[in-house]
PDB file of C-alpha atoms in Angstrom:
ATOM      1  CA  MET A  22     -18.753  53.571 -36.804  1.00  0.00           C
ATOM      2  CA  THR A  23     -17.627  51.851 -39.984  1.00  0.00           C
ATOM      3  CA  VAL A  24     -14.589  51.733 -42.214  1.00  0.00           C
ATOM      4  CA  ALA A  25     -15.153  53.142 -45.695  1.00  0.00           C
ATOM      5  CA  ALA A  26     -15.613  49.687 -47.205  1.00  0.00           C
ATOM      6  CA  ALA A  27     -15.508  46.127 -45.930  1.00  0.00           C
ATOM      7  CA  PRO A  28     -11.794  45.364 -45.541  1.00  0.00           C
ATOM      8  CA  ALA A  29     -12.015  42.277 -47.767  1.00  0.00           C
ATOM      9  CA  ASP A  30     -14.707  40.107 -49.255  1.00  0.00           C
ATOM     10  CA  GLY A  31     -15.496  36.494 -50.025  1.00  0.00           C
ATOM     11  CA  ASP A  32     -13.044  34.066 -48.507  1.00  0.00           C
ATOM     12  CA  ARG A  33     -10.198  36.565 -48.349  1.00  0.00           C
ATOM     13  CA  LEU A  34      -8.659  37.615 -45.039  1.00  0.00           C
ATOM     14  CA  ALA A  35      -7.986  41.185 -43.978  1.00  0.00           C
ATOM     15  CA  PHE A  36      -4.865  41.724 -41.902  1.00  0.00           C
ATOM     16  CA  ILE A  37      -5.657  44.197 -39.116  1.00  0.00           C
ATOM     17  CA  GLY A  38      -2.100  44.629 -37.859  1.00  0.00           C
ATOM     18  CA  ARG A  39       1.126  42.797 -37.082  1.00  0.00           C
ATOM     19  CA  ILE A  40       2.496  40.880 -34.112  1.00  0.00           C
ATOM     20  CA  ARG A  41       5.944  41.575 -32.690  1.00  0.00           C
ATOM     21  CA  THR A  42       7.568  38.703 -30.799  1.00  0.00           C
ATOM     22  CA  PRO A  43      11.146  37.841 -29.809  1.00  0.00           C
ATOM     23  CA  TRP A  44      11.246  34.907 -32.266  1.00  0.00           C
ATOM     24  CA  THR A  45      12.643  35.354 -35.769  1.00  0.00           C
ATOM     25  CA  ASP A  46      13.364  31.692 -36.537  1.00  0.00           C
ATOM     26  CA  ARG A  47      10.704  29.016 -36.411  1.00  0.00           C
ATOM     27  CA  ARG A  48      13.012  26.773 -34.382  1.00  0.00           C
ATOM     28  CA  ASP A  49      12.955  29.314 -31.549  1.00  0.00           C
ATOM     29  CA  CYS A  50       9.169  29.629 -31.244  1.00  0.00           C
ATOM     30  CA  PRO A  51       7.699  27.886 -28.196  1.00  0.00           C
ATOM     31  CA  ARG A  52       5.484  24.887 -28.924  1.00  0.00           C
ATOM     32  CA  GLN A  53       2.674  26.589 -27.025  1.00  0.00           C
ATOM     33  CA  GLY A  54       2.620  30.085 -25.591  1.00  0.00           C
ATOM     34  CA  SER A  55       2.578  30.640 -21.833  1.00  0.00           C
ATOM     35  CA  THR A  56       1.296  33.639 -19.922  1.00  0.00           C
ATOM     36  CA  ASP A  57       4.627  33.475 -18.078  1.00  0.00           C
ATOM     37  CA  GLY A  58       6.384  33.994 -21.408  1.00  0.00           C
ATOM     38  CA  PRO A  59       8.062  37.147 -22.711  1.00  0.00           C
ATOM     39  CA  GLU A  60       6.216  40.330 -23.609  1.00  0.00           C
ATOM     40  CA  CYS A  61       4.895  40.481 -27.168  1.00  0.00           C
ATOM     41  CA  ARG A  62       3.092  43.327 -28.911  1.00  0.00           C
ATOM     42  CA  LEU A  63       0.047  43.505 -31.132  1.00  0.00           C
ATOM     43  CA  ILE A  64       0.394  46.530 -33.428  1.00  0.00           C
ATOM     44  CA  VAL A  65      -3.127  47.378 -34.582  1.00  0.00           C
ATOM     45  CA  ASP A  66      -3.555  49.312 -37.849  1.00  0.00           C
ATOM     46  CA  ASP A  67      -4.731  52.896 -37.308  1.00  0.00           C
ATOM     47  CA  VAL A  68      -8.170  52.370 -38.849  1.00  0.00           C
ATOM     48  CA  TRP A  69      -8.970  49.629 -36.307  1.00  0.00           C
ATOM     49  CA  ILE A  70      -7.727  51.386 -33.154  1.00  0.00           C
ATOM     50  CA  PRO A  71     -11.247  52.594 -32.184  1.00  0.00           C
ATOM     51  CA  ALA A  72     -12.325  48.923 -32.276  1.00  0.00           C
ATOM     52  CA  LEU A  73     -10.262  48.375 -29.097  1.00  0.00           C
ATOM     53  CA  ALA A  74     -12.624  50.515 -26.968  1.00  0.00           C
ATOM     54  CA  GLY A  75     -13.638  48.516 -23.910  1.00  0.00           C
ATOM     55  CA  LEU A  76     -11.141  45.696 -24.426  1.00  0.00           C
ATOM     56  CA  ASP A  77      -9.122  46.787 -21.385  1.00  0.00           C
ATOM     57  CA  ASP A  78     -11.938  45.404 -19.203  1.00  0.00           C
ATOM     58  CA  TYR A  79     -10.489  41.933 -19.866  1.00  0.00           C
ATOM     59  CA  ALA A  80      -7.404  40.490 -18.149  1.00  0.00           C
ATOM     60  CA  THR A  81      -7.121  37.791 -20.806  1.00  0.00           C
ATOM     61  CA  ILE A  82      -8.018  38.016 -24.478  1.00  0.00           C
ATOM     62  CA  GLU A  83      -8.152  35.680 -27.461  1.00  0.00           C
ATOM     63  CA  VAL A  84      -5.835  36.490 -30.371  1.00  0.00           C
ATOM     64  CA  LEU A  85      -6.134  35.064 -33.897  1.00  0.00           C
ATOM     65  CA  TYR A  86      -3.243  35.296 -36.347  1.00  0.00           C
ATOM     66  CA  TRP A  87      -2.218  33.999 -39.755  1.00  0.00           C
ATOM     67  CA  LEU A  88       0.773  31.658 -39.747  1.00  0.00           C
ATOM     68  CA  ASP A  89       1.824  32.806 -43.184  1.00  0.00           C
ATOM     69  CA  ARG A  90       4.977  30.740 -43.383  1.00  0.00           C
ATOM     70  CA  ALA A  91       3.346  27.341 -42.709  1.00  0.00           C
ATOM     71  CA  ARG A  92       2.624  24.817 -45.464  1.00  0.00           C
ATOM     72  CA  ARG A  93      -1.050  23.986 -45.906  1.00  0.00           C
ATOM     73  CA  ASP A  94      -1.128  20.617 -47.662  1.00  0.00           C
ATOM     74  CA  LEU A  95      -0.398  18.072 -44.890  1.00  0.00           C
ATOM     75  CA  VAL A  96      -3.293  15.763 -44.002  1.00  0.00           C
ATOM     76  CA  THR A  97      -1.196  13.726 -41.542  1.00  0.00           C
ATOM     77  CA  GLN A  98       2.050  14.600 -39.765  1.00  0.00           C
ATOM     78  CA  SER A  99       4.754  12.976 -37.686  1.00  0.00           C
ATOM     79  CA  PRO A 100       5.782  15.649 -35.163  1.00  0.00           C
ATOM     80  CA  ARG A 101       8.391  13.477 -33.468  1.00  0.00           C
ATOM     81  CA  GLY A 102       9.830  12.278 -36.750  1.00  0.00           C
ATOM     82  CA  ASP A 103       9.770   8.731 -35.346  1.00  0.00           C
ATOM     83  CA  GLY A 104       7.121   7.315 -37.656  1.00  0.00           C
ATOM     84  CA  THR A 105       4.196   7.943 -35.289  1.00  0.00           C
ATOM     85  CA  VAL A 106       1.602   9.669 -37.425  1.00  0.00           C
ATOM     86  CA  TYR A 107      -1.221  11.959 -36.308  1.00  0.00           C
ATOM     87  CA  GLY A 108      -3.991  13.585 -38.272  1.00  0.00           C
ATOM     88  CA  THR A 109      -3.468  17.319 -38.768  1.00  0.00           C
ATOM     89  CA  PHE A 110      -6.687  18.081 -36.855  1.00  0.00           C
ATOM     90  CA  ALA A 111      -5.439  16.079 -33.850  1.00  0.00           C
ATOM     91  CA  LEU A 112      -2.492  18.478 -33.520  1.00  0.00           C
ATOM     92  CA  ARG A 113      -2.095  22.181 -32.767  1.00  0.00           C
ATOM     93  CA  SER A 114       0.768  22.403 -35.273  1.00  0.00           C
ATOM     94  CA  PRO A 115       0.935  25.552 -37.467  1.00  0.00           C
ATOM     95  CA  VAL A 116       0.804  23.227 -40.492  1.00  0.00           C
ATOM     96  CA  ARG A 117      -2.902  22.955 -41.445  1.00  0.00           C
ATOM     97  CA  PRO A 118      -5.159  23.866 -44.373  1.00  0.00           C
ATOM     98  CA  ASN A 119      -6.014  27.223 -42.780  1.00  0.00           C
ATOM     99  CA  PRO A 120      -2.985  28.145 -40.667  1.00  0.00           C
ATOM    100  CA  ILE A 121      -4.854  30.244 -38.112  1.00  0.00           C
ATOM    101  CA  GLY A 122      -3.229  30.405 -34.690  1.00  0.00           C
ATOM    102  CA  THR A 123      -5.460  30.993 -31.673  1.00  0.00           C
ATOM    103  CA  SER A 124      -4.061  31.882 -28.252  1.00  0.00           C
ATOM    104  CA  ILE A 125      -5.443  33.081 -24.960  1.00  0.00           C
ATOM    105  CA  VAL A 126      -3.016  35.751 -23.777  1.00  0.00           C
ATOM    106  CA  ARG A 127      -2.635  37.992 -20.751  1.00  0.00           C
ATOM    107  CA  LEU A 128      -3.332  41.626 -21.603  1.00  0.00           C
ATOM    108  CA  ASP A 129      -0.857  43.830 -19.746  1.00  0.00           C
ATOM    109  CA  ARG A 130      -1.691  47.218 -21.316  1.00  0.00           C
ATOM    110  CA  ILE A 131      -3.007  49.085 -24.358  1.00  0.00           C
ATOM    111  CA  GLU A 132      -1.271  52.274 -25.500  1.00  0.00           C
ATOM    112  CA  ARG A 133      -2.130  54.053 -28.786  1.00  0.00           C
ATOM    113  CA  GLY A 134      -3.141  50.880 -30.606  1.00  0.00           C
ATOM    114  CA  ILE A 135      -0.290  48.776 -29.236  1.00  0.00           C
ATOM    115  CA  LEU A 136      -1.278  45.906 -26.944  1.00  0.00           C
ATOM    116  CA  THR A 137       1.364  44.378 -24.702  1.00  0.00           C
ATOM    117  CA  VAL A 138       0.539  40.728 -24.068  1.00  0.00           C
ATOM    118  CA  ARG A 139       2.110  37.496 -22.800  1.00  0.00           C
ATOM    119  CA  GLY A 140       1.312  34.014 -24.048  1.00  0.00           C
ATOM    120  CA  LEU A 141       2.037  34.029 -27.792  1.00  0.00           C
ATOM    121  CA  ASP A 142       4.092  31.473 -29.710  1.00  0.00           C
ATOM    122  CA  CYS A 143       4.390  32.906 -33.244  1.00  0.00           C
ATOM    123  CA  LEU A 144       7.135  34.418 -35.363  1.00  0.00           C
ATOM    124  CA  ASP A 145       7.921  38.121 -35.321  1.00  0.00           C
ATOM    125  CA  GLY A 146       5.941  39.887 -38.055  1.00  0.00           C
ATOM    126  CA  THR A 147       2.996  37.474 -38.064  1.00  0.00           C
ATOM    127  CA  PRO A 148      -0.164  39.075 -39.525  1.00  0.00           C
ATOM    128  CA  LEU A 149      -2.902  39.789 -36.977  1.00  0.00           C
ATOM    129  CA  LEU A 150      -6.452  38.633 -37.801  1.00  0.00           C
ATOM    130  CA  ASP A 151      -8.630  39.261 -34.775  1.00  0.00           C
ATOM    131  CA  ILE A 152      -8.807  40.120 -31.082  1.00  0.00           C
ATOM    132  CA  LYS A 153     -11.726  39.072 -28.853  1.00  0.00           C
ATOM    133  CA  PRO A 154     -12.450  38.958 -25.124  1.00  0.00           C
ATOM    134  CA  ASP A 155     -11.599  35.591 -23.571  1.00  0.00           C
ATOM    135  CA  ARG A 156     -14.797  33.537 -23.898  1.00  0.00           C
ATOM    136  CA  ALA A 157     -14.447  32.498 -20.262  1.00  0.00           C
ATOM    137  CA  LEU A 158     -14.790  36.144 -19.143  1.00  0.00           C
ATOM    138  CA  PHE A 159     -17.208  37.516 -21.721  1.00  0.00           C
ATOM    139  CA  ILE A 160     -20.868  38.173 -20.990  1.00  0.00           C
ATOM    140  CA  PRO A 161     -22.926  39.062 -24.088  1.00  0.00           C
ATOM    141  CA  LYS A 162     -23.987  42.718 -24.046  1.00  0.00           C
ATOM    142  CA  ALA A 163     -27.238  42.253 -25.935  1.00  0.00           C
ATOM    143  CA  PRO A 164     -30.269  40.887 -24.070  1.00  0.00           C
ATOM    144  CA  PRO A 165     -30.801  37.095 -24.109  1.00  0.00           C
ATOM    145  CA  LYS A 166     -32.889  35.697 -26.943  1.00  0.00           C
ATOM    146  CA  SER A 167     -36.044  33.682 -26.420  1.00  0.00           C
ATOM    147  CA  GLY A 168     -35.439  29.980 -26.205  1.00  0.00           C
ATOM    148  CA  VAL A 169     -31.632  30.075 -26.119  1.00  0.00           C
TER     149      VAL A 169
ATOM    150  CA  MET B   5       0.340  12.349 -46.312  1.00  0.00           C
ATOM    151  CA  THR B   6      -0.471  15.414 -48.359  1.00  0.00           C
ATOM    152  CA  VAL B   7      -3.235  16.685 -50.569  1.00  0.00           C
ATOM    153  CA  ALA B   8      -2.257  17.104 -54.221  1.00  0.00           C
ATOM    154  CA  ALA B   9      -1.734  20.853 -53.831  1.00  0.00           C
ATOM    155  CA  ALA B  10      -2.075  23.357 -51.024  1.00  0.00           C
ATOM    156  CA  PRO B  11      -5.824  23.948 -50.704  1.00  0.00           C
ATOM    157  CA  ALA B  12      -5.452  27.710 -51.138  1.00  0.00           C
ATOM    158  CA  ASP B  13      -2.666  30.246 -51.079  1.00  0.00           C
ATOM    159  CA  GLY B  14      -1.921  33.761 -49.934  1.00  0.00           C
ATOM    160  CA  ASP B  15      -4.583  35.231 -47.697  1.00  0.00           C
ATOM    161  CA  ARG B  16      -7.362  33.053 -49.085  1.00  0.00           C
ATOM    162  CA  LEU B  17      -9.213  30.584 -46.892  1.00  0.00           C
ATOM    163  CA  ALA B  18      -9.904  26.957 -47.757  1.00  0.00           C
ATOM    164  CA  PHE B  19     -13.206  25.579 -46.561  1.00  0.00           C
ATOM    165  CA  ILE B  20     -12.670  22.048 -45.226  1.00  0.00           C
ATOM    166  CA  GLY B  21     -16.338  21.166 -44.750  1.00  0.00           C
ATOM    167  CA  ARG B  22     -19.667  22.497 -43.534  1.00  0.00           C
ATOM    168  CA  ILE B  23     -21.421  22.789 -40.191  1.00  0.00           C
ATOM    169  CA  ARG B  24     -24.983  21.579 -39.662  1.00  0.00           C
ATOM    170  CA  THR B  25     -26.870  23.242 -36.811  1.00  0.00           C
ATOM    171  CA  PRO B  26     -30.564  23.614 -35.927  1.00  0.00           C
ATOM    172  CA  TRP B  27     -30.483  27.366 -36.655  1.00  0.00           C
ATOM    173  CA  THR B  28     -31.479  28.706 -40.077  1.00  0.00           C
ATOM    174  CA  ASP B  29     -32.201  32.293 -39.058  1.00  0.00           C
ATOM    175  CA  ARG B  30     -29.651  34.493 -37.362  1.00  0.00           C
ATOM    176  CA  ARG B  31     -32.214  35.570 -34.778  1.00  0.00           C
ATOM    177  CA  ASP B  32     -32.410  31.971 -33.521  1.00  0.00           C
ATOM    178  CA  CYS B  33     -28.659  31.430 -32.995  1.00  0.00           C
ATOM    179  CA  PRO B  34     -27.594  31.451 -29.352  1.00  0.00           C
ATOM    180  CA  ARG B  35     -25.412  34.373 -28.308  1.00  0.00           C
ATOM    181  CA  GLN B  36     -22.779  31.898 -27.158  1.00  0.00           C
ATOM    182  CA  GLY B  37     -22.769  28.139 -27.588  1.00  0.00           C
ATOM    183  CA  SER B  38     -23.111  25.841 -24.580  1.00  0.00           C
ATOM    184  CA  THR B  39     -21.981  22.243 -24.221  1.00  0.00           C
ATOM    185  CA  ASP B  40     -25.505  21.604 -22.896  1.00  0.00           C
ATOM    186  CA  GLY B  41     -26.870  22.805 -26.246  1.00  0.00           C
ATOM    187  CA  PRO B  42     -28.303  20.709 -29.079  1.00  0.00           C
ATOM    188  CA  GLU B  43     -26.279  18.304 -31.190  1.00  0.00           C
ATOM    189  CA  CYS B  44     -24.568  19.849 -34.203  1.00  0.00           C
ATOM    190  CA  ARG B  45     -22.508  18.141 -36.905  1.00  0.00           C
ATOM    191  CA  LEU B  46     -19.226  18.972 -38.597  1.00  0.00           C
ATOM    192  CA  ILE B  47     -19.246  17.440 -42.082  1.00  0.00           C
ATOM    193  CA  VAL B  48     -15.592  17.156 -43.103  1.00  0.00           C
ATOM    194  CA  ASP B  49     -14.756  17.020 -46.829  1.00  0.00           C
ATOM    195  CA  ASP B  50     -13.537  13.586 -47.955  1.00  0.00           C
ATOM    196  CA  VAL B  51      -9.968  14.692 -48.660  1.00  0.00           C
ATOM    197  CA  TRP B  52      -9.529  15.852 -45.036  1.00  0.00           C
ATOM    198  CA  ILE B  53     -11.066  12.823 -43.290  1.00  0.00           C
ATOM    199  CA  PRO B  54      -7.649  11.198 -42.637  1.00  0.00           C
ATOM    200  CA  ALA B  55      -6.663  14.424 -40.831  1.00  0.00           C
ATOM    201  CA  LEU B  56      -9.082  13.437 -38.029  1.00  0.00           C
ATOM    202  CA  ALA B  57      -6.910  10.466 -36.949  1.00  0.00           C
ATOM    203  CA  GLY B  58      -6.273  10.724 -33.209  1.00  0.00           C
ATOM    204  CA  LEU B  59      -8.791  13.500 -32.574  1.00  0.00           C
ATOM    205  CA  ASP B  60     -11.098  11.143 -30.671  1.00  0.00           C
ATOM    206  CA  ASP B  61      -8.579  11.224 -27.799  1.00  0.00           C
ATOM    207  CA  TYR B  62     -10.048  14.619 -26.859  1.00  0.00           C
ATOM    208  CA  ALA B  63     -13.343  15.138 -25.033  1.00  0.00           C
ATOM    209  CA  THR B  64     -13.411  18.800 -26.069  1.00  0.00           C
ATOM    210  CA  ILE B  65     -12.106  20.349 -29.267  1.00  0.00           C
ATOM    211  CA  GLU B  66     -11.709  23.822 -30.720  1.00  0.00           C
ATOM    212  CA  VAL B  67     -13.664  24.578 -33.900  1.00  0.00           C
ATOM    213  CA  LEU B  68     -13.034  27.515 -36.246  1.00  0.00           C
ATOM    214  CA  TYR B  69     -15.622  28.576 -38.801  1.00  0.00           C
ATOM    215  CA  TRP B  70     -16.306  31.364 -41.257  1.00  0.00           C
ATOM    216  CA  LEU B  71     -19.338  33.517 -40.447  1.00  0.00           C
ATOM    217  CA  ASP B  72     -19.963  34.189 -44.113  1.00  0.00           C
ATOM    218  CA  ARG B  73     -23.150  36.180 -43.636  1.00  0.00           C
ATOM    219  CA  ALA B  74     -21.691  38.786 -41.235  1.00  0.00           C
ATOM    220  CA  ARG B  75     -20.757  42.307 -42.330  1.00  0.00           C
ATOM    221  CA  ARG B  76     -17.076  43.156 -41.906  1.00  0.00           C
ATOM    222  CA  ASP B  77     -16.896  46.945 -41.799  1.00  0.00           C
ATOM    223  CA  LEU B  78     -18.010  47.858 -38.249  1.00  0.00           C
ATOM    224  CA  VAL B  79     -15.304  49.373 -36.041  1.00  0.00           C
ATOM    225  CA  THR B  80     -17.697  50.030 -33.157  1.00  0.00           C
ATOM    226  CA  GLN B  81     -21.096  48.510 -32.394  1.00  0.00           C
ATOM    227  CA  SER B  82     -24.055  49.019 -30.087  1.00  0.00           C
ATOM    228  CA  PRO B  83     -25.275  45.488 -29.292  1.00  0.00           C
ATOM    229  CA  ARG B  84     -28.119  46.652 -27.055  1.00  0.00           C
ATOM    230  CA  GLY B  85     -29.226  49.311 -29.485  1.00  0.00           C
ATOM    231  CA  ASP B  86     -29.415  51.744 -26.547  1.00  0.00           C
ATOM    232  CA  GLY B  87     -26.580  54.019 -27.595  1.00  0.00           C
ATOM    233  CA  THR B  88     -23.905  52.244 -25.520  1.00  0.00           C
ATOM    234  CA  VAL B  89     -21.029  51.677 -27.919  1.00  0.00           C
ATOM    235  CA  TYR B  90     -18.287  49.063 -27.743  1.00  0.00           C
ATOM    236  CA  GLY B  91     -15.269  48.500 -29.945  1.00  0.00           C
ATOM    237  CA  THR B  92     -15.635  45.489 -32.220  1.00  0.00           C
ATOM    238  CA  PHE B  93     -12.626  43.808 -30.577  1.00  0.00           C
ATOM    239  CA  ALA B  94     -14.256  44.159 -27.133  1.00  0.00           C
ATOM    240  CA  LEU B  95     -17.152  41.976 -28.333  1.00  0.00           C
ATOM    241  CA  ARG B  96     -17.534  38.384 -29.497  1.00  0.00           C
ATOM    242  CA  SER B  97     -20.102  39.477 -32.103  1.00  0.00           C
ATOM    243  CA  PRO B  98     -19.914  37.779 -35.534  1.00  0.00           C
ATOM    244  CA  VAL B  99     -19.519  41.254 -37.036  1.00  0.00           C
ATOM    245  CA  ARG B 100     -15.740  41.843 -37.324  1.00  0.00           C
ATOM    246  CA  PRO B 101     -13.152  42.403 -40.070  1.00  0.00           C
ATOM    247  CA  ASN B 102     -12.393  38.668 -40.207  1.00  0.00           C
ATOM    248  CA  PRO B 103     -15.610  36.925 -39.145  1.00  0.00           C
ATOM    249  CA  ILE B 104     -13.972  33.798 -37.729  1.00  0.00           C
ATOM    250  CA  GLY B 105     -15.951  32.065 -35.002  1.00  0.00           C
ATOM    251  CA  THR B 106     -14.043  30.024 -32.424  1.00  0.00           C
ATOM    252  CA  SER B 107     -15.793  27.650 -30.037  1.00  0.00           C
ATOM    253  CA  ILE B 108     -14.753  24.970 -27.594  1.00  0.00           C
ATOM    254  CA  VAL B 109     -17.224  22.123 -28.115  1.00  0.00           C
ATOM    255  CA  ARG B 110     -17.866  18.728 -26.615  1.00  0.00           C
ATOM    256  CA  LEU B 111     -16.971  15.924 -29.026  1.00  0.00           C
ATOM    257  CA  ASP B 112     -19.578  13.167 -28.736  1.00  0.00           C
ATOM    258  CA  ARG B 113     -18.472  10.931 -31.645  1.00  0.00           C
ATOM    259  CA  ILE B 114     -16.788  10.725 -35.041  1.00  0.00           C
ATOM    260  CA  GLU B 115     -18.296   8.534 -37.771  1.00  0.00           C
ATOM    261  CA  ARG B 116     -17.041   8.532 -41.381  1.00  0.00           C
ATOM    262  CA  GLY B 117     -15.925  12.156 -41.335  1.00  0.00           C
ATOM    263  CA  ILE B 118     -18.953  13.420 -39.447  1.00  0.00           C
ATOM    264  CA  LEU B 119     -18.304  14.816 -35.959  1.00  0.00           C
ATOM    265  CA  THR B 120     -21.222  15.146 -33.568  1.00  0.00           C
ATOM    266  CA  VAL B 121     -20.583  18.005 -31.158  1.00  0.00           C
ATOM    267  CA  ARG B 122     -22.367  20.276 -28.688  1.00  0.00           C
ATOM    268  CA  GLY B 123     -21.528  23.903 -28.005  1.00  0.00           C
ATOM    269  CA  LEU B 124     -21.852  25.713 -31.337  1.00  0.00           C
ATOM    270  CA  ASP B 125     -23.749  28.938 -31.993  1.00  0.00           C
ATOM    271  CA  CYS B 126     -23.606  29.398 -35.786  1.00  0.00           C
ATOM    272  CA  LEU B 127     -26.063  29.169 -38.665  1.00  0.00           C
ATOM    273  CA  ASP B 128     -26.743  25.923 -40.492  1.00  0.00           C
ATOM    274  CA  GLY B 129     -24.432  25.638 -43.508  1.00  0.00           C
ATOM    275  CA  THR B 130     -21.568  27.678 -42.031  1.00  0.00           C
ATOM    276  CA  PRO B 131     -18.219  26.886 -43.729  1.00  0.00           C
ATOM    277  CA  LEU B 132     -15.765  24.962 -41.551  1.00  0.00           C
ATOM    278  CA  LEU B 133     -12.187  26.262 -41.319  1.00  0.00           C
ATOM    279  CA  ASP B 134     -10.322  24.193 -38.751  1.00  0.00           C
ATOM    280  CA  ILE B 135     -10.537  21.655 -35.937  1.00  0.00           C
ATOM    281  CA  LYS B 136      -7.907  21.432 -33.172  1.00  0.00           C
ATOM    282  CA  PRO B 137      -7.601  19.719 -29.801  1.00  0.00           C
ATOM    283  CA  ASP B 138      -8.722  21.938 -26.911  1.00  0.00           C
ATOM    284  CA  ARG B 139      -5.572  23.818 -25.873  1.00  0.00           C
ATOM    285  CA  ALA B 140      -6.344  22.980 -22.229  1.00  0.00           C
ATOM    286  CA  LEU B 141      -6.022  19.241 -22.974  1.00  0.00           C
ATOM    287  CA  PHE B 142      -3.282  19.205 -25.623  1.00  0.00           C
ATOM    288  CA  ILE B 143       0.286  18.171 -24.900  1.00  0.00           C
ATOM    289  CA  PRO B 144       2.692  18.835 -27.802  1.00  0.00           C
ATOM    290  CA  LYS B 145       3.848  15.586 -29.422  1.00  0.00           C
ATOM    291  CA  ALA B 146       7.265  16.796 -30.468  1.00  0.00           C
ATOM    292  CA  PRO B 147      10.025  17.003 -27.857  1.00  0.00           C
ATOM    293  CA  PRO B 148      10.465  20.324 -26.005  1.00  0.00           C
ATOM    294  CA  LYS B 149      12.827  22.852 -27.547  1.00  0.00           C
ATOM    295  CA  SER B 150      15.835  24.244 -25.784  1.00  0.00           C
ATOM    296  CA  GLY B 151      15.098  27.394 -23.844  1.00  0.00           C
ATOM    297  CA  VAL B 152      11.332  27.377 -24.267  1.00  0.00           C
TER     298      VAL B 152
END
């Protein structure tokens, strides 16, 4: 089953839905999500709802999202503001050249394209990029390849 | 420290380097990377090399990359080719609306912007999107926020 055309091409992202969280100000977002945290919802666009088939086999899933309000030009950062400087790639800050958040979240339920999860840390309204089974739980469906 | 301008804007990705792996044909790529696998290299573009400062504190890191040769229009897939169908989001296949690979890899060493790692599964030449500390090892540097 395909969509009518690839949703985007080249190096352009395709938003597949939106994330609803309790946080509307960046200062309120947790520094890292916790599976003990509040319920959040992934609202998947209608065209991608059939792509969720089988996902409810997984208690935890990986979620990718686009931190669209983060600046992208910092090579080094001082998160404490005390002069201690870290490279951007040594941090999990939203500020990075490609502001893609990745979280492992607990999947509580899926109802009509809405996933209820716990463990996110992003602002309400954040664009959704991808959903995958937790790599720690996933067993490839296709047969093994020779030599690998 | 910043780059002269944000490396890209809107929903456009910025490639920060390239990945070198032993696999030049998709049929040879492992289905999932393993930290027992062969050495691979992340070649970080010069402008982003200072962003690696402090990353060598981590024995394992998360790598994001752009699977630029994967189709993006499949909503469901049959990985075994036997008629059993799964939703795209219930698989870790490279075929997905935003073909972003995420792997946790072992960091062996960093030398002049070249990271030697084990645990990747992608084709040689794959564009590099991001490098982060493994979430399981990372402790936020900034002080905790109230209430979270």
